[in-house]
mmCIF file of C-alpha atoms in Angstrom:
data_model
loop_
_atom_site.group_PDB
_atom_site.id
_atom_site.type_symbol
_atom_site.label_atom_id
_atom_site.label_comp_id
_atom_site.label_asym_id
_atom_site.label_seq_id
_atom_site.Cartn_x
_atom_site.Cartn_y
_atom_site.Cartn_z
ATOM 1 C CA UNK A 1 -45.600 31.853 140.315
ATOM 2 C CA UNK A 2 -44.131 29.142 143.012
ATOM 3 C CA UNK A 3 -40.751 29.031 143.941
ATOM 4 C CA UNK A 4 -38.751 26.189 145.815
ATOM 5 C CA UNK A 5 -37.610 28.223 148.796
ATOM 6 C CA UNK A 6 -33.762 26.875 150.049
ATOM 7 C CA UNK A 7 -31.519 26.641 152.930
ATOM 8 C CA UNK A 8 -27.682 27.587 152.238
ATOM 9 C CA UNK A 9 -27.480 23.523 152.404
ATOM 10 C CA UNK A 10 -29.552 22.959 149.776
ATOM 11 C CA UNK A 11 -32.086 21.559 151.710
ATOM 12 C CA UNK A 12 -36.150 22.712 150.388
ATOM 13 C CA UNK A 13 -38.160 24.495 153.686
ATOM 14 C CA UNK A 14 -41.408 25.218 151.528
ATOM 15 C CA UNK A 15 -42.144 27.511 148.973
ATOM 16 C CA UNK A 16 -42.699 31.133 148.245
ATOM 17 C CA UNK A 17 -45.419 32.974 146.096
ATOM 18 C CA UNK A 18 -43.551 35.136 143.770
ATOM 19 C CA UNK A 19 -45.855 38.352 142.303
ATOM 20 C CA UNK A 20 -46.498 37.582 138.662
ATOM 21 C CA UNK A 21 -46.524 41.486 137.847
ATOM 22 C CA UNK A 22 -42.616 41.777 138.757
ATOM 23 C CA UNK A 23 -40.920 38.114 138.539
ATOM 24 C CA UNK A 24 -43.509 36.698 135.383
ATOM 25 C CA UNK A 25 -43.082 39.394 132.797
ATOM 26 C CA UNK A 26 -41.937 38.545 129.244
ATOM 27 C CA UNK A 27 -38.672 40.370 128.803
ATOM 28 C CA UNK A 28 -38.211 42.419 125.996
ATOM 29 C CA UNK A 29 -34.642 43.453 124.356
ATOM 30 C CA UNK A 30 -35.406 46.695 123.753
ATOM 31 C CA UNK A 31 -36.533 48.045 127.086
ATOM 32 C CA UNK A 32 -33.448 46.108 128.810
ATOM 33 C CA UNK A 33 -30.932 47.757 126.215
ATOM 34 C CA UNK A 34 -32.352 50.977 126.974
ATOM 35 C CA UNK A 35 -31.934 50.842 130.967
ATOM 36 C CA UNK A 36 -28.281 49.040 130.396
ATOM 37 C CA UNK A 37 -27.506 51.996 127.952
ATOM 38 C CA UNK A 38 -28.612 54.516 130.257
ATOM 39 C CA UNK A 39 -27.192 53.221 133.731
ATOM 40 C CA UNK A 40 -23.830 52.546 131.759
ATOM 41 C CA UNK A 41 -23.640 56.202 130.679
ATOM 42 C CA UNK A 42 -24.830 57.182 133.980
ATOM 43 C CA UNK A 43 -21.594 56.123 135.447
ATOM 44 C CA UNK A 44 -19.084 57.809 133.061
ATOM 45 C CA UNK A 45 -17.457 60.374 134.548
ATOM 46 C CA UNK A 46 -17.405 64.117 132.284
ATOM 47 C CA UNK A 47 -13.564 65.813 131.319
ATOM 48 C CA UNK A 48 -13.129 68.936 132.624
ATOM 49 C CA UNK A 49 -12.805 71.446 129.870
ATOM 50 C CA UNK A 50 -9.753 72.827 128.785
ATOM 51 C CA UNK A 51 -9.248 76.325 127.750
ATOM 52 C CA UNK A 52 -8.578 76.657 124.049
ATOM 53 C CA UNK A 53 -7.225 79.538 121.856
ATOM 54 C CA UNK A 54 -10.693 81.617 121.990
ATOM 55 C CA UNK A 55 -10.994 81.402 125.828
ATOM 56 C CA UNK A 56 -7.495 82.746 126.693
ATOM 57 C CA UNK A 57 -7.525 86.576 127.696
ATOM 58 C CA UNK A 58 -4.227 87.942 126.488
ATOM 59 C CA UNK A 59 -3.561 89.912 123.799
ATOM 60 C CA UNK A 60 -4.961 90.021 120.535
ATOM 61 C CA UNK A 61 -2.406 91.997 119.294
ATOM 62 C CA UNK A 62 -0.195 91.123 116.230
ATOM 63 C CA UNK A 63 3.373 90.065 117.243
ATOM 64 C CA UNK A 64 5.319 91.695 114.878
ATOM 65 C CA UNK A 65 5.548 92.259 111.072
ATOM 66 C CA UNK A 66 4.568 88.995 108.521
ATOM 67 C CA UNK A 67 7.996 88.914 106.997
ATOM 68 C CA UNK A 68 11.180 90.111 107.360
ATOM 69 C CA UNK A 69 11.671 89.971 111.374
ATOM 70 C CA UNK A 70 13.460 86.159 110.845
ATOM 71 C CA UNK A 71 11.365 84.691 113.401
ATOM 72 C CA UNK A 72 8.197 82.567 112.761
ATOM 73 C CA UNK A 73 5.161 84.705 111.468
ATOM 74 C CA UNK A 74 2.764 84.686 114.377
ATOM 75 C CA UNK A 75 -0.902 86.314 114.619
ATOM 76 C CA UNK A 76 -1.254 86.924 118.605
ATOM 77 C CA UNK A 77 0.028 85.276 121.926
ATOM 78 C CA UNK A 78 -2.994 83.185 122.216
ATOM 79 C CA UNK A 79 -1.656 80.581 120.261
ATOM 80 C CA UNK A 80 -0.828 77.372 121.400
ATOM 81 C CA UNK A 81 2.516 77.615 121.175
ATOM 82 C CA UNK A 82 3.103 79.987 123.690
ATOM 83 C CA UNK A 83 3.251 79.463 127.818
ATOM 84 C CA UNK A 84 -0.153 80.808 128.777
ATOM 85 C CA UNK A 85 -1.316 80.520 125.549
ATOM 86 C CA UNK A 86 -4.716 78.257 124.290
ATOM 87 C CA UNK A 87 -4.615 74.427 124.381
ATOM 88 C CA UNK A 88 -4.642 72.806 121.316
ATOM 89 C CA UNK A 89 -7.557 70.227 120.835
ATOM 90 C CA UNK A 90 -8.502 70.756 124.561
ATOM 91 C CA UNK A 91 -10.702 68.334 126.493
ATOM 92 C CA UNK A 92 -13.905 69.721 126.359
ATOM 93 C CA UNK A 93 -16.883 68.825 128.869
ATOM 94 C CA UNK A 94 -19.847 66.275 127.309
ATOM 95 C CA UNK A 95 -22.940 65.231 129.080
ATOM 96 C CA UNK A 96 -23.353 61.397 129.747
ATOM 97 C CA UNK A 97 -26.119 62.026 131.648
ATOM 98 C CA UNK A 98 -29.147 61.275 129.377
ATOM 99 C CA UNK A 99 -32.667 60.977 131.235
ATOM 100 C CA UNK A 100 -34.520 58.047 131.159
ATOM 101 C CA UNK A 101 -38.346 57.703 132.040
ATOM 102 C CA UNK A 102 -38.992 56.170 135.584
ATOM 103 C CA UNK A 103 -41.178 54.286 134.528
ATOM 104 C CA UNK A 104 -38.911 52.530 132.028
ATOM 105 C CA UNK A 105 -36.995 52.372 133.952
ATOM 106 C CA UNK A 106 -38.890 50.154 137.031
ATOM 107 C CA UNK A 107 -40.072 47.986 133.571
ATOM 108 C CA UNK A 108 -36.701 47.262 132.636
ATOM 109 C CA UNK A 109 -36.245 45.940 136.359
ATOM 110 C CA UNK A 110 -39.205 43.916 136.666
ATOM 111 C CA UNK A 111 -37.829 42.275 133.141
ATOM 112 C CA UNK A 112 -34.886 41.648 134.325
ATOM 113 C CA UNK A 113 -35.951 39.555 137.162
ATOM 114 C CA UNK A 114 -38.686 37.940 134.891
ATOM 115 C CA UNK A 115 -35.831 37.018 132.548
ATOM 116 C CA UNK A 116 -33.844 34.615 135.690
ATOM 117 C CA UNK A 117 -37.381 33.459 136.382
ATOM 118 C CA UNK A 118 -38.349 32.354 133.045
ATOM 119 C CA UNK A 119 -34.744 30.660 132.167
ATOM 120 C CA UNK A 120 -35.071 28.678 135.684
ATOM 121 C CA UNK A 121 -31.692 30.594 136.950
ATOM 122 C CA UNK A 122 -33.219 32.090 139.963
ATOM 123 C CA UNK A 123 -32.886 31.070 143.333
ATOM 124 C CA UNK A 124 -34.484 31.980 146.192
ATOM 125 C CA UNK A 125 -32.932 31.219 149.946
ATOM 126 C CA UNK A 126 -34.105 30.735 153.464
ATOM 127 C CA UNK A 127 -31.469 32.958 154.909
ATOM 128 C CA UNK A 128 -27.469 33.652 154.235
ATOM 129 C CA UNK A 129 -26.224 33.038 157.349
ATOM 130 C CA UNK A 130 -22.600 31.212 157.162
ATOM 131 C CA UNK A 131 -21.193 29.661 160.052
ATOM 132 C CA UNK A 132 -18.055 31.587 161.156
ATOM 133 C CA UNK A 133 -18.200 33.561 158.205
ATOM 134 C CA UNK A 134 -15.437 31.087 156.674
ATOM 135 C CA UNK A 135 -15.153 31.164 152.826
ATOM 136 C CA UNK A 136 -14.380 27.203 152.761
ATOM 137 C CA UNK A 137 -17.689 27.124 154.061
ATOM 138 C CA UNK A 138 -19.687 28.626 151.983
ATOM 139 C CA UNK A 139 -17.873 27.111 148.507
ATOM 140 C CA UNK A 140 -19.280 23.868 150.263
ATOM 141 C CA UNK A 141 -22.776 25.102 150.114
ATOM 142 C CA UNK A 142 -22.600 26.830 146.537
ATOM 143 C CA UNK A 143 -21.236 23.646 145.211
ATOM 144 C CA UNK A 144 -24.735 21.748 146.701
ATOM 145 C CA UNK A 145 -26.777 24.534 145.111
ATOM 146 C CA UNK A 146 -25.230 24.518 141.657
ATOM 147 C CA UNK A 147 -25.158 27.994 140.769
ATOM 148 C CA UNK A 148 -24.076 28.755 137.255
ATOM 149 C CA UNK A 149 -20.437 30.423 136.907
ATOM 150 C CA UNK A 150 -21.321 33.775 138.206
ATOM 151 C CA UNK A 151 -24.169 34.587 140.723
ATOM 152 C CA UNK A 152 -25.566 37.950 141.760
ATOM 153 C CA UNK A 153 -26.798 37.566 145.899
ATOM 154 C CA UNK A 154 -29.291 40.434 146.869
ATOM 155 C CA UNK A 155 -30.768 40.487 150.191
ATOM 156 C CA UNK A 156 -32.686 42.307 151.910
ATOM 157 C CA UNK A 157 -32.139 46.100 153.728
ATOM 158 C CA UNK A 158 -28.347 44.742 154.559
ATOM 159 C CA UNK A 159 -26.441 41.929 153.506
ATOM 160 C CA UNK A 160 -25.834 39.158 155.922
ATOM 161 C CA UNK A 161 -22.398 39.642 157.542
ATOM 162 C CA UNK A 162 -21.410 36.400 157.504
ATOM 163 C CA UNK A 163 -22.228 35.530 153.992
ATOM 164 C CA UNK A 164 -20.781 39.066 153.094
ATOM 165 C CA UNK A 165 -17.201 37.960 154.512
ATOM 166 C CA UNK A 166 -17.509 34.724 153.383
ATOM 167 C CA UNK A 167 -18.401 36.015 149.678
ATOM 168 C CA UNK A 168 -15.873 38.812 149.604
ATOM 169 C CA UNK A 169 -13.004 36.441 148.470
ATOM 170 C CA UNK A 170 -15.135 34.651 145.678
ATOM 171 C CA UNK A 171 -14.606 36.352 142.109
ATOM 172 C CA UNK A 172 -17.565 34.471 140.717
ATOM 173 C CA UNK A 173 -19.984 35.589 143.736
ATOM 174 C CA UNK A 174 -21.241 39.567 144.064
ATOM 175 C CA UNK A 175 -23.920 40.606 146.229
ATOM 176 C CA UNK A 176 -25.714 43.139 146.856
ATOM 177 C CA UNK A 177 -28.655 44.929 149.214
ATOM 178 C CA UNK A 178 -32.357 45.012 147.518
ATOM 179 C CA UNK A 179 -31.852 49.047 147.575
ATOM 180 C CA UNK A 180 -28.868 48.317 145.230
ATOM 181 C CA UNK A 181 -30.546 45.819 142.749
ATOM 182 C CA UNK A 182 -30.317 47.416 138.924
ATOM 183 C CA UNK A 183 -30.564 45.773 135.674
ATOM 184 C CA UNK A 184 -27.468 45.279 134.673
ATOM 185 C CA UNK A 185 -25.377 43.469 137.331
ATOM 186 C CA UNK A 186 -28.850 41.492 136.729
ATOM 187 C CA UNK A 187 -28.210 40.922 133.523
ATOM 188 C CA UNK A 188 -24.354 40.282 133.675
ATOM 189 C CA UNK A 189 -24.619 37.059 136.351
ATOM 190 C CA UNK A 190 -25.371 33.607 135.580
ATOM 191 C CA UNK A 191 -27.721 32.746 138.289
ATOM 192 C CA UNK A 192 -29.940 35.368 140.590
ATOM 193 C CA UNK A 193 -29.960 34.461 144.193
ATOM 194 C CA UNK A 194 -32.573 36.297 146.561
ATOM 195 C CA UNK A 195 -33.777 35.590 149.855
ATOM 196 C CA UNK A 196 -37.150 36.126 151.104
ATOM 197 C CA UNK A 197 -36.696 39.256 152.646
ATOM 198 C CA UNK A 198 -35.278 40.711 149.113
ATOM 199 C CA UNK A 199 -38.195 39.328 147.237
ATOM 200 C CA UNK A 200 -40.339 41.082 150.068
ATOM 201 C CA UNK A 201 -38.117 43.833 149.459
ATOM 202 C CA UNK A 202 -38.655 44.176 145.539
ATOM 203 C CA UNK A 203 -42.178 43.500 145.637
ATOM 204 C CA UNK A 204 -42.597 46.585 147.683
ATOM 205 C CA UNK A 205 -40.303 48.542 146.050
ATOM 206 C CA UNK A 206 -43.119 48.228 142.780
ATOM 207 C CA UNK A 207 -46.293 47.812 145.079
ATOM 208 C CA UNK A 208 -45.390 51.243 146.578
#
């Protein structure tokens, strides 16, 4: 599959040769619902478990007589009614943490990408460099490119400082290293914007 290749003033310097095996799949719901399911639950953090009445040591010993003593008619000092006693309806730990096959897993990336490919939403740029690193600068240069509302930027082993301090200002604009690239910031952005060394990047990630 060829790509126009761009510079960050929307000006074409050639073209790029994008593997068919990662960025010419046909997406399929299914597999992407499964990797957004799992990273999603990946990231929810666990309760920490209360004690309740059961996991209290004190003792088990009857208060005092059921009736006639005036008070309230209590079994033991475990209850949760006393200080030190159990909690009532404690938290109690749950695993989020649900396995996912790796190979699933690398599908449900390769899909992803396919999907910008196939709906013409992905981009692919010469470099990210931004001159001074000035915000003002860069809207000029997404507003030539006409990126969608949101845009996910992935580059290659580090972001581009410039473009990095430029972006960090811009709600609509995320980016992101190739290491970091996952299905569902995919997913969630309007327009997919990689430069050549994070298609290098991602190609090698699935080649090795």
């Amino acid at each position: 599959m060829k790509v126009k290749v761009q510079t960050l003033d929307a000006v074409e310097s050639g073209d790029i040769e994008l593997n068919d095996e990662v960025f010419g799949l046909d997406p399929r719901a299914d597999i992407l619902h499964r990797v957004v399911t799992w990273q999603l639950e990946k990231r929810r953090g666990t309760a920490r478990g209360t004690r309740e009445r059961a996991d209290v040591a004190r003792s088990g010993k009857k208060l005092g007589r059921q009736k006639g003593g005036g008070v309230a008619r209590h079994g033991d000092r475990r209850a949760p009614v006393f200080i030190g006693g159990g909690k009532a309806h404690g938290a109690r730990v749950r695993d989020f943490n649900p396995g996912l096959n790796k190979k699933v897993r690398a599908l449900g990336l390769k899909m992803a990408l396919s999907s910008h490919a196939k709906a013409g939403s992905l981009v692919v740029l010469d470099g990210l460099t931004v001159e001074d690193g000035k915000t003002k600068a860069l809207t000029g240069n997404l507003s030539k490119l006409g990126f969608g509302k949101t845009a996910l930027v992935i580059d290659g082993d580090a972001v581009e400082t410039t473009f990095a301090l430029a972006a960090r200002n811009l709600r609509q604009v995320n980016v992101l290293p190739a290491g970091g690239a996952n299905v569902y910031d995919i997913l969630k952005h309007d327009t997919l914007v990689l430069t050549r060394a994070a298609v290098e990047k991602l190609e090698a990630r699935f080649n090795g």
